[in-house]
Coordinates of C-alpha atoms (C1' of nucleotides) in Angstrom, one line a residue:
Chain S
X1 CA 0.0 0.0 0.0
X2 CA 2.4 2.6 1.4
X3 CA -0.2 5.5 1.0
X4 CA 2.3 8.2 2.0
X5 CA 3.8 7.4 -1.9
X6 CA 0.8 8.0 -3.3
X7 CA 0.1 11.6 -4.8
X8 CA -1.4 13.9 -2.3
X9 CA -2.1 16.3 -5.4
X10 CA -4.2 13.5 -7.1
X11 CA -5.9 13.3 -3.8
X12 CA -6.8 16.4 -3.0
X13 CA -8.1 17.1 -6.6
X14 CA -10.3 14.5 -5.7
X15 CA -12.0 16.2 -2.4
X16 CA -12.4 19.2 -4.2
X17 CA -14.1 17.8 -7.2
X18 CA -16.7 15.8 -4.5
X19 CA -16.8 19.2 -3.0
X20 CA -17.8 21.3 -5.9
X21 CA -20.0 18.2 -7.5
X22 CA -21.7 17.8 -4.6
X23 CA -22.6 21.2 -3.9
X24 CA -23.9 21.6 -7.2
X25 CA -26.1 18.6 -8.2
X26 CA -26.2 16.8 -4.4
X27 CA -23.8 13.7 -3.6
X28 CA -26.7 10.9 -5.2
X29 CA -26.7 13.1 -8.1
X30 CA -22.7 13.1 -8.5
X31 CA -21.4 10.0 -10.5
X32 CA -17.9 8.5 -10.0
X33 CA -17.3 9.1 -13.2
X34 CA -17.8 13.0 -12.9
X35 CA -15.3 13.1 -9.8
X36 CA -12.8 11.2 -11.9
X37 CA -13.1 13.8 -14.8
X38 CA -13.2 16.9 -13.0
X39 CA -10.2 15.6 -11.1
X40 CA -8.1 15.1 -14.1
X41 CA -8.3 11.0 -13.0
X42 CA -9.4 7.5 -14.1
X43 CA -12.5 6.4 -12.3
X44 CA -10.3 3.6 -11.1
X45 CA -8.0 5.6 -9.5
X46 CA -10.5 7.2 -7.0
X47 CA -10.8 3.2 -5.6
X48 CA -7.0 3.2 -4.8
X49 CA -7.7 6.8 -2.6
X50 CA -11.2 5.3 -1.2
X51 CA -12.5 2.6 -0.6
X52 CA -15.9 3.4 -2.6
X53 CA -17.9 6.1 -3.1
X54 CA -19.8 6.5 0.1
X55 CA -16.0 6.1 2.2
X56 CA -15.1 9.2 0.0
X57 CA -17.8 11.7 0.7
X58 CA -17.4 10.5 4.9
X59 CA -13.8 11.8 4.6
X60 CA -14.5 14.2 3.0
X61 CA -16.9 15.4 5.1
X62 CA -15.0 14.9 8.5
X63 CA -11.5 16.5 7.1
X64 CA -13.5 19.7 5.9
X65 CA -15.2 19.6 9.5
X66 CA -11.6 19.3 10.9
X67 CA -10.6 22.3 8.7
X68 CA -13.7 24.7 10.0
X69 CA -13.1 23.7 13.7
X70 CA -9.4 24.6 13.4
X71 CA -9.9 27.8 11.9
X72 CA -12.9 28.6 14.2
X73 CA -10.8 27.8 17.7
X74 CA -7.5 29.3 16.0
X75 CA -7.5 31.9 18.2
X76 CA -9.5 31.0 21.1
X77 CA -8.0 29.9 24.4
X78 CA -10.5 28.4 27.5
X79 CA -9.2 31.0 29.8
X80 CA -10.7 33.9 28.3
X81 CA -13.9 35.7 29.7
X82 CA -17.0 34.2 28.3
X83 CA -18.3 37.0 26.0
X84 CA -15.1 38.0 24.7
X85 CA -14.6 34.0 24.2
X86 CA -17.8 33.5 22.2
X87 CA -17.1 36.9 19.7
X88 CA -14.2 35.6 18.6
X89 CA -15.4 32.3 17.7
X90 CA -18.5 33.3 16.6
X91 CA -16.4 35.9 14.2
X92 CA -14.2 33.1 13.0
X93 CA -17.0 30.9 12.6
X94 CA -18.8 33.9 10.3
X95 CA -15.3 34.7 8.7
X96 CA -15.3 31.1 7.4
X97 CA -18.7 30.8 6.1
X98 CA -18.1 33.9 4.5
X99 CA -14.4 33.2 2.5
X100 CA -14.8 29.6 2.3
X101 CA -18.1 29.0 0.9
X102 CA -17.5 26.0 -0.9
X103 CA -16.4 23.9 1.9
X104 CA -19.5 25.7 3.7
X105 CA -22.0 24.6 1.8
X106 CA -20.4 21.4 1.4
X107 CA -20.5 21.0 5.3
X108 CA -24.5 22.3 5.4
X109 CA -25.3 19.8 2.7
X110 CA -24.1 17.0 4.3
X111 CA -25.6 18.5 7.8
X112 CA -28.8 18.8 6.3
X113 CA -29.4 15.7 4.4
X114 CA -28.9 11.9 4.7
X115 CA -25.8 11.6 2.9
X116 CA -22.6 11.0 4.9
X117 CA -22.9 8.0 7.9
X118 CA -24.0 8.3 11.4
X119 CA -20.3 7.5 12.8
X120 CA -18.9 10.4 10.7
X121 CA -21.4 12.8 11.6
X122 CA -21.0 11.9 15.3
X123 CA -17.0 12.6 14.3
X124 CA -17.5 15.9 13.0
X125 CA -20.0 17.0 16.2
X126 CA -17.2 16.1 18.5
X127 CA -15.1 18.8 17.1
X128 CA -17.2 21.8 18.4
X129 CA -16.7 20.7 22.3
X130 CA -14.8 23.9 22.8
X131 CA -17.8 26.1 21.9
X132 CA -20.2 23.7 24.3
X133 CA -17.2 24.1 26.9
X134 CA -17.8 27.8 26.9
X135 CA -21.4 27.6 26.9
X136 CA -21.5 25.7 29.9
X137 CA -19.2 28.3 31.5
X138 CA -21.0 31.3 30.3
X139 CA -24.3 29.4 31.7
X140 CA -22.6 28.5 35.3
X141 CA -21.5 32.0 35.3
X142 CA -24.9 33.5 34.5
X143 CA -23.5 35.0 31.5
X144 CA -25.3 32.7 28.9
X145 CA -29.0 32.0 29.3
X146 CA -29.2 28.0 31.0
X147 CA -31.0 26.6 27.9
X148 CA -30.3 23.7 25.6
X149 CA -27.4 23.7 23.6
X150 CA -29.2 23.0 20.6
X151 CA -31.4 26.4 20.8
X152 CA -27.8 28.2 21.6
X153 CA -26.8 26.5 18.1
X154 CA -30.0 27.1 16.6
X155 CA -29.8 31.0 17.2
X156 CA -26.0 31.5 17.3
X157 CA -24.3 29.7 14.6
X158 CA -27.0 27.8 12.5
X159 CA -28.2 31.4 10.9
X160 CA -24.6 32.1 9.5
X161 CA -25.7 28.7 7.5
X162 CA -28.6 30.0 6.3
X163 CA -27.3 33.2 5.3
X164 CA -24.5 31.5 3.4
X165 CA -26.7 29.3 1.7
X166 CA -28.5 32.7 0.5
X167 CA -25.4 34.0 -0.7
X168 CA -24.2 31.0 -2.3
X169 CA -27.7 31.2 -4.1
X170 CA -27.1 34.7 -5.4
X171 CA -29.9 35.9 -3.8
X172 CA -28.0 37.7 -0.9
X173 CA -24.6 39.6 -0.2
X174 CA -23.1 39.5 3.0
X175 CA -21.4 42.3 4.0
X176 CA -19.2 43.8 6.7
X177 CA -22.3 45.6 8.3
X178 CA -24.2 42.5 8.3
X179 CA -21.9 40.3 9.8
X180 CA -22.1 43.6 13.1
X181 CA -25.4 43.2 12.7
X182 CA -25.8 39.4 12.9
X183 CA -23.4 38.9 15.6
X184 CA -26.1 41.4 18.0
X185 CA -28.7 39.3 16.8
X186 CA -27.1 36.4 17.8
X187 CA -25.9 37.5 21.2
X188 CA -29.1 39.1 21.8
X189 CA -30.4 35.9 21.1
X190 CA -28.6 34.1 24.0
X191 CA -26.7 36.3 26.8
X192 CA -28.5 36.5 30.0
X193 CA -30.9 39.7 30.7
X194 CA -31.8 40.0 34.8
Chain R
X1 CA -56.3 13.3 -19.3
X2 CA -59.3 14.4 -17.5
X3 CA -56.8 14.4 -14.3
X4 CA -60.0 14.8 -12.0
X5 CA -61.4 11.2 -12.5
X6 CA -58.2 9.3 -11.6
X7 CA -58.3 8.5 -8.0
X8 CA -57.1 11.3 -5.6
X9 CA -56.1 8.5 -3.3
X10 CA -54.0 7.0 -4.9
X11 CA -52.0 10.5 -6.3
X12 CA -51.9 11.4 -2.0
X13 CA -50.1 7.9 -1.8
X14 CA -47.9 8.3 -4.1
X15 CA -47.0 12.2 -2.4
X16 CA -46.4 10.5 1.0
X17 CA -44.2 8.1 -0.1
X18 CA -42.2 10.2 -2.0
X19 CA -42.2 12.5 1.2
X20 CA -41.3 9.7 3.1
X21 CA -38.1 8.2 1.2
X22 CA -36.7 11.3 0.3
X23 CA -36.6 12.1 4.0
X24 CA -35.0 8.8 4.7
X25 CA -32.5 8.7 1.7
X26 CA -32.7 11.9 0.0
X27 CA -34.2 12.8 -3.1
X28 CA -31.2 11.3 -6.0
X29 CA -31.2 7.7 -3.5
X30 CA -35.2 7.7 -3.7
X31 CA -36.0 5.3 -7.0
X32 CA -39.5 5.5 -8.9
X33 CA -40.0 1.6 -8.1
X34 CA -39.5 2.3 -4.1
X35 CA -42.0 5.4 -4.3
X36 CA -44.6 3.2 -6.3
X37 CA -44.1 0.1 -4.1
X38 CA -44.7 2.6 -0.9
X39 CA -47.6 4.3 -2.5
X40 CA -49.1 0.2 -3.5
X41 CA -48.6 1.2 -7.4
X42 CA -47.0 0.7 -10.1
X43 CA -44.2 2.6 -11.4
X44 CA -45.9 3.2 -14.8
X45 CA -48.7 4.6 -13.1
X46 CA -46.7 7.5 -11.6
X47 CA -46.5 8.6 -15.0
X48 CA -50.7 9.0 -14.8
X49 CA -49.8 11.2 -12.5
X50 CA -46.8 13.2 -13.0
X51 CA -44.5 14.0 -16.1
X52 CA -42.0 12.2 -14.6
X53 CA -39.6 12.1 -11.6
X54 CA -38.2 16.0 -11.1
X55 CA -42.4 17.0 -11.7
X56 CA -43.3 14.7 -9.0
X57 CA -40.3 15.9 -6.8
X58 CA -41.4 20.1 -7.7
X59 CA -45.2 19.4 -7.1
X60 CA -44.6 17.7 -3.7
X61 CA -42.5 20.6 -2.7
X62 CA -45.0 23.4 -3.6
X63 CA -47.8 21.9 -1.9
X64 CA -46.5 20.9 0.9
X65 CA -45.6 24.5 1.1
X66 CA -48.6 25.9 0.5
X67 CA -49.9 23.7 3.0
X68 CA -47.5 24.8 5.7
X69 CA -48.0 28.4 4.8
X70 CA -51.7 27.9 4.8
X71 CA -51.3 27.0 8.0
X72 CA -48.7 29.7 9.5
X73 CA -51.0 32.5 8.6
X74 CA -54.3 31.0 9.5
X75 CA -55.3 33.2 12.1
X76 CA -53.1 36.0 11.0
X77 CA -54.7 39.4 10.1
X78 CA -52.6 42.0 8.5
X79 CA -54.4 44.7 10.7
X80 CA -53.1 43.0 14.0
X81 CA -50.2 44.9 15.6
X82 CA -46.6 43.8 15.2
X83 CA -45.4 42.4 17.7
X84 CA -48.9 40.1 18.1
X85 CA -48.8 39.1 14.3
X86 CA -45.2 38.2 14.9
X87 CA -45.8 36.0 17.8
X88 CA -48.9 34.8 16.2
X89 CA -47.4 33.7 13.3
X90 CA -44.0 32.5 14.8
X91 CA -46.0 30.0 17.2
X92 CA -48.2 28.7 14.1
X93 CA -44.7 27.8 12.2
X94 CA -43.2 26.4 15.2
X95 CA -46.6 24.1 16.0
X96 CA -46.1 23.3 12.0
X97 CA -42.8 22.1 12.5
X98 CA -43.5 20.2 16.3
X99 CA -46.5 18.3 15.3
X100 CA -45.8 18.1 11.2
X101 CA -42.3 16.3 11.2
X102 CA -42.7 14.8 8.0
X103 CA -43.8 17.6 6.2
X104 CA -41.5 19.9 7.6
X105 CA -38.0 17.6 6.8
X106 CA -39.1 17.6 3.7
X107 CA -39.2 21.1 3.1
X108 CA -35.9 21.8 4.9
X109 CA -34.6 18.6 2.8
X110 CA -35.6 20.6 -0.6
X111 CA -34.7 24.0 0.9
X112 CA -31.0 22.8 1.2
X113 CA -29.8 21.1 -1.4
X114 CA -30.4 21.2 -4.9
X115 CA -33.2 18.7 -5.3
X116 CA -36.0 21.2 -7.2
X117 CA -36.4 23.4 -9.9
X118 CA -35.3 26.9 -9.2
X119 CA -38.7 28.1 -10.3
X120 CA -40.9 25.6 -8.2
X121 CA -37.9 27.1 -5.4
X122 CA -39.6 30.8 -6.1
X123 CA -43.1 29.7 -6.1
X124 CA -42.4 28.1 -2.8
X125 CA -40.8 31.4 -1.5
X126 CA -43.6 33.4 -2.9
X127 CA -46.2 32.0 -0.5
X128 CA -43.9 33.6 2.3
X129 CA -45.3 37.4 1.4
X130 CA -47.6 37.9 4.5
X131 CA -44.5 37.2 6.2
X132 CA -42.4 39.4 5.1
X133 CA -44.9 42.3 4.6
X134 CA -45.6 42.3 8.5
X135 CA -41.5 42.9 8.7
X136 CA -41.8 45.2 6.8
X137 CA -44.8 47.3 8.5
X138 CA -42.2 46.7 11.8
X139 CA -39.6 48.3 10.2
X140 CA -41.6 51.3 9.7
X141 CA -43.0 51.2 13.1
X142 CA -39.4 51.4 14.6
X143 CA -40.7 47.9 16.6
X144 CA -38.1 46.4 14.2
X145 CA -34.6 46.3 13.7
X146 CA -33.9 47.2 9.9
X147 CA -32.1 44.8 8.7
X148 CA -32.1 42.4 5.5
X149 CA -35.2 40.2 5.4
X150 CA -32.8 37.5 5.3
X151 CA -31.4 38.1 8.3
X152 CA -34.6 38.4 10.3
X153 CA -35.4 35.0 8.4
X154 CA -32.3 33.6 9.6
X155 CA -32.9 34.7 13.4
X156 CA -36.5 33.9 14.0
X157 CA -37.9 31.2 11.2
X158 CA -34.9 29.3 10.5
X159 CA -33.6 27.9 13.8
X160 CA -37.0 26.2 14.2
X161 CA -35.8 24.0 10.7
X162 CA -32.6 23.4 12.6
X163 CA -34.4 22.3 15.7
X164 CA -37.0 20.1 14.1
X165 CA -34.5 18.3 12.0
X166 CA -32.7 17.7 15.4
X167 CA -35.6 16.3 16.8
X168 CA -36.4 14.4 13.9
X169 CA -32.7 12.5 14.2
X170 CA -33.3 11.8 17.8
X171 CA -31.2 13.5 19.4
X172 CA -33.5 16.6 20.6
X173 CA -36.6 16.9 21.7
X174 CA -38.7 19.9 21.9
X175 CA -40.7 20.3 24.6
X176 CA -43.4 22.9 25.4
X177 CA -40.8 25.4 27.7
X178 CA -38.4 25.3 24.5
X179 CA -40.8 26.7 22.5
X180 CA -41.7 30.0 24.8
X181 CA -37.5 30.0 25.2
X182 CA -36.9 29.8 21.5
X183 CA -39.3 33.0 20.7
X184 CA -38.1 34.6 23.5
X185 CA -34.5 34.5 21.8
X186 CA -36.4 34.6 18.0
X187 CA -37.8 38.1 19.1
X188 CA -34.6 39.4 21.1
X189 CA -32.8 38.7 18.2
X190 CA -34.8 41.2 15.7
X191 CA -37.0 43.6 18.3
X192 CA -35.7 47.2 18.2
X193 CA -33.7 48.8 21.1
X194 CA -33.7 52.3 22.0
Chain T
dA1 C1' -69.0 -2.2 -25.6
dA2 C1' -66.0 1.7 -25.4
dA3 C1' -62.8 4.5 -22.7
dA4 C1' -59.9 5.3 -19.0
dA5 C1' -56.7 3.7 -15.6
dA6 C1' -53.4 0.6 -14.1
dA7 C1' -50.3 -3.0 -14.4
dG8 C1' -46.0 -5.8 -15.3
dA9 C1' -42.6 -6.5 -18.5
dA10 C1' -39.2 -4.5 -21.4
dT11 C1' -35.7 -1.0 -22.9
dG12 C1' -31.7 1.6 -23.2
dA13 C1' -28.8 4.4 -20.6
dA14 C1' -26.1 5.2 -16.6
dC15 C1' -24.3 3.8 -12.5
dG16 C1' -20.5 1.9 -9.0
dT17 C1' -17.0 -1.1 -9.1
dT18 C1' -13.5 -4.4 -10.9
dC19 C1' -10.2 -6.2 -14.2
dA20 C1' -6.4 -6.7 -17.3
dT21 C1' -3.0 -3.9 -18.9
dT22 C1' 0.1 0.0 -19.4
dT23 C1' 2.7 3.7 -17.5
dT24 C1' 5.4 5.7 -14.0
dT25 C1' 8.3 5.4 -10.1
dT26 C1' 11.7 3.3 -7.2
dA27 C1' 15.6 0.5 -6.2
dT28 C1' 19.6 -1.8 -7.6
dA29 C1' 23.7 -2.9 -10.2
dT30 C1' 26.9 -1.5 -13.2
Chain Z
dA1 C1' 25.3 8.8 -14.2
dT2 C1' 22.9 4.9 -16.7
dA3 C1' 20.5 0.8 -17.6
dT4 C1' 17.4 -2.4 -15.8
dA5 C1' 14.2 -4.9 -13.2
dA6 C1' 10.8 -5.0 -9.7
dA7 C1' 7.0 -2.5 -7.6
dA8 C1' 3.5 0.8 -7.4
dA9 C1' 0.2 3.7 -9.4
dA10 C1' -2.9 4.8 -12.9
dT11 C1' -5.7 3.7 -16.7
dG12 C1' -9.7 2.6 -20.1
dA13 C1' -12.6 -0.9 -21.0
dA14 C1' -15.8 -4.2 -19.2
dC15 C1' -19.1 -6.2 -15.8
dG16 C1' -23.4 -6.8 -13.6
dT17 C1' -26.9 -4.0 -11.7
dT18 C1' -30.2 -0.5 -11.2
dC19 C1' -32.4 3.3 -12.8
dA20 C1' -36.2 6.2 -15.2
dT21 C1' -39.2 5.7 -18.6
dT22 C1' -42.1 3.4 -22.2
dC23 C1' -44.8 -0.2 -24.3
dT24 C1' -48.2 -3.7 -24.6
dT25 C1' -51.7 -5.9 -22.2
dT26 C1' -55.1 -6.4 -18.6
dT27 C1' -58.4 -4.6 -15.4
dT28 C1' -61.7 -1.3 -14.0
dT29 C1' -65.0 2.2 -14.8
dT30 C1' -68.4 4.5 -17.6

DNA sequence: AAAAAAAGAATGAACGTTCATTTTTTATAT
DNA sequence: ATATAAAAAATGAACGTTCATTCTTTTTTT
């Protein structure tokens, strides 16, 4: 095997072509034989890279996941104050979605639909613990209201999906005053009011 | 044709089933000979029906929509004040989405990947006016931040799609305090503050 | 008995995957 | 450095299957 020798090149030509296929027709809609061509590639090459075609859009998935996560916790450490915590992530997290729309939309496709396996989606989740650390700090400190994580995602970072979805679509332009503008929405949406 | 005579029953059967599967597998994964086994028919008569696969896939879409629409204005009145309309209509969509699961993964399904037509997409969108008219009037009123539709879209009606597909995989579920939590943190997120 | 609706079988195209072969790379010997 | 042999990587063609759709026949309704 010795995968190492292989051409990292050919394989990331690959991931991008399953990233720009799938965004554009949906991963059932995306024949092997497309990736192969849009990847400069024999269809039979993909097999030594994968093991089959469901094995490629899972890692995929979790490496763009891994990608997002990094850049969104670049430049967050645990030990700062909650609410100065949760604008920096929440401004990388925006900052992503915004420059990186392919690999955003790849991500909310795969979120939103049943195309990538249980165990890989569970693999992907796993990479946000930081933000649910925080929450639960912000909540024990009565910064962040005590409700379900789920309604903090729902109303913190699931809108930046929907808005780049929108602007994927053409219909919508995000700019700088709307990202100002979201981020009060968001925290508006969540920080504790005595 | 005469489409009236054929059997309404049998056209609803064959719309549930292709809600159904696509839900479970997605739209490109869902073959004619699963929906017609579903729906008790045979795949030749789907073609009685509807031109053929993407028509079935567009006409499910917009009437399921009009259907949830239908019922998120129901006892709407454009005359009601803002902030009641809002909350009015906001509780309607989230009921929709509680207590309609099916129809409402579908809709979320089609509104986030590229599974139907962009015009059946508009028509869908269309049916959203009342909606957007109210914001609008709020706006005005200075009961309203003014911001991009979009983003008050993205802040109130949206996180209940992300919610409800949650539920739907199993790992949330929405209970009645959620609900008065989630509008509380719908409306901080887009009320004007002086 | 005629018309409409529905059915199952048939069709050609497209799919994911594998196979036999060729090309490229690597390692070795001169 | 160069030639050569072994190994690895890559390929295009081929396989069996499944798909959406159509065709011909049967069943149901009028």
């Amino acid at each position: 095997m010795a995968k190492l020798q292989k051409s990292i090149e050919k394989r990331d030509a690959l991931v991008q072509a399953t990233i720009d296929l799938v965004n554009n027709h949906g991963f059932h809609a995306t024949p092997i034989s497309k990736i192969a061509k849009l990847a400069s590639v024999s269809p039979a090459t993909i097999y030594l890279y994968f093991d089959n075609k469901q094995d490629l859009v899972n890692k995929v998935y979790v490496e763009v996941k891994a990608t997002f996560t990094d850049y969104a916790f670049k430049t967050y450490s645990p030990t700062m104050p909650v609410a100065e915590g949760f604008e920096l992530i929440w401004k990388r997290i925006a900052d992503f979605k915004l420059n990186q729309c392919r690999e955003s939309l790849f991500l909310a496709q795969c979120d939103n639909a049943p195309i990538i396996d249980e165990t890989s989606r569970q693999e992907g989740i796993s990479h946000l613990k930081p933000l649910l650390d925080l929450w639960q700090r912000g909540k024990t400190e009565g910064v962040i209201n005590p409700v379900s994580d789920f309604l903090l995602y729902a109303y913190t970072i699931n809108p930046l999906s929907f808005l780049m979805i929108m602007q994927q679509r053409g219909v919508f332009k995000i700019e700088k005053s709307h990202i100002e503008e979201a981020f009060q929405a968001a925290w508006n949406s969540i920080k504790k009011v005595n």
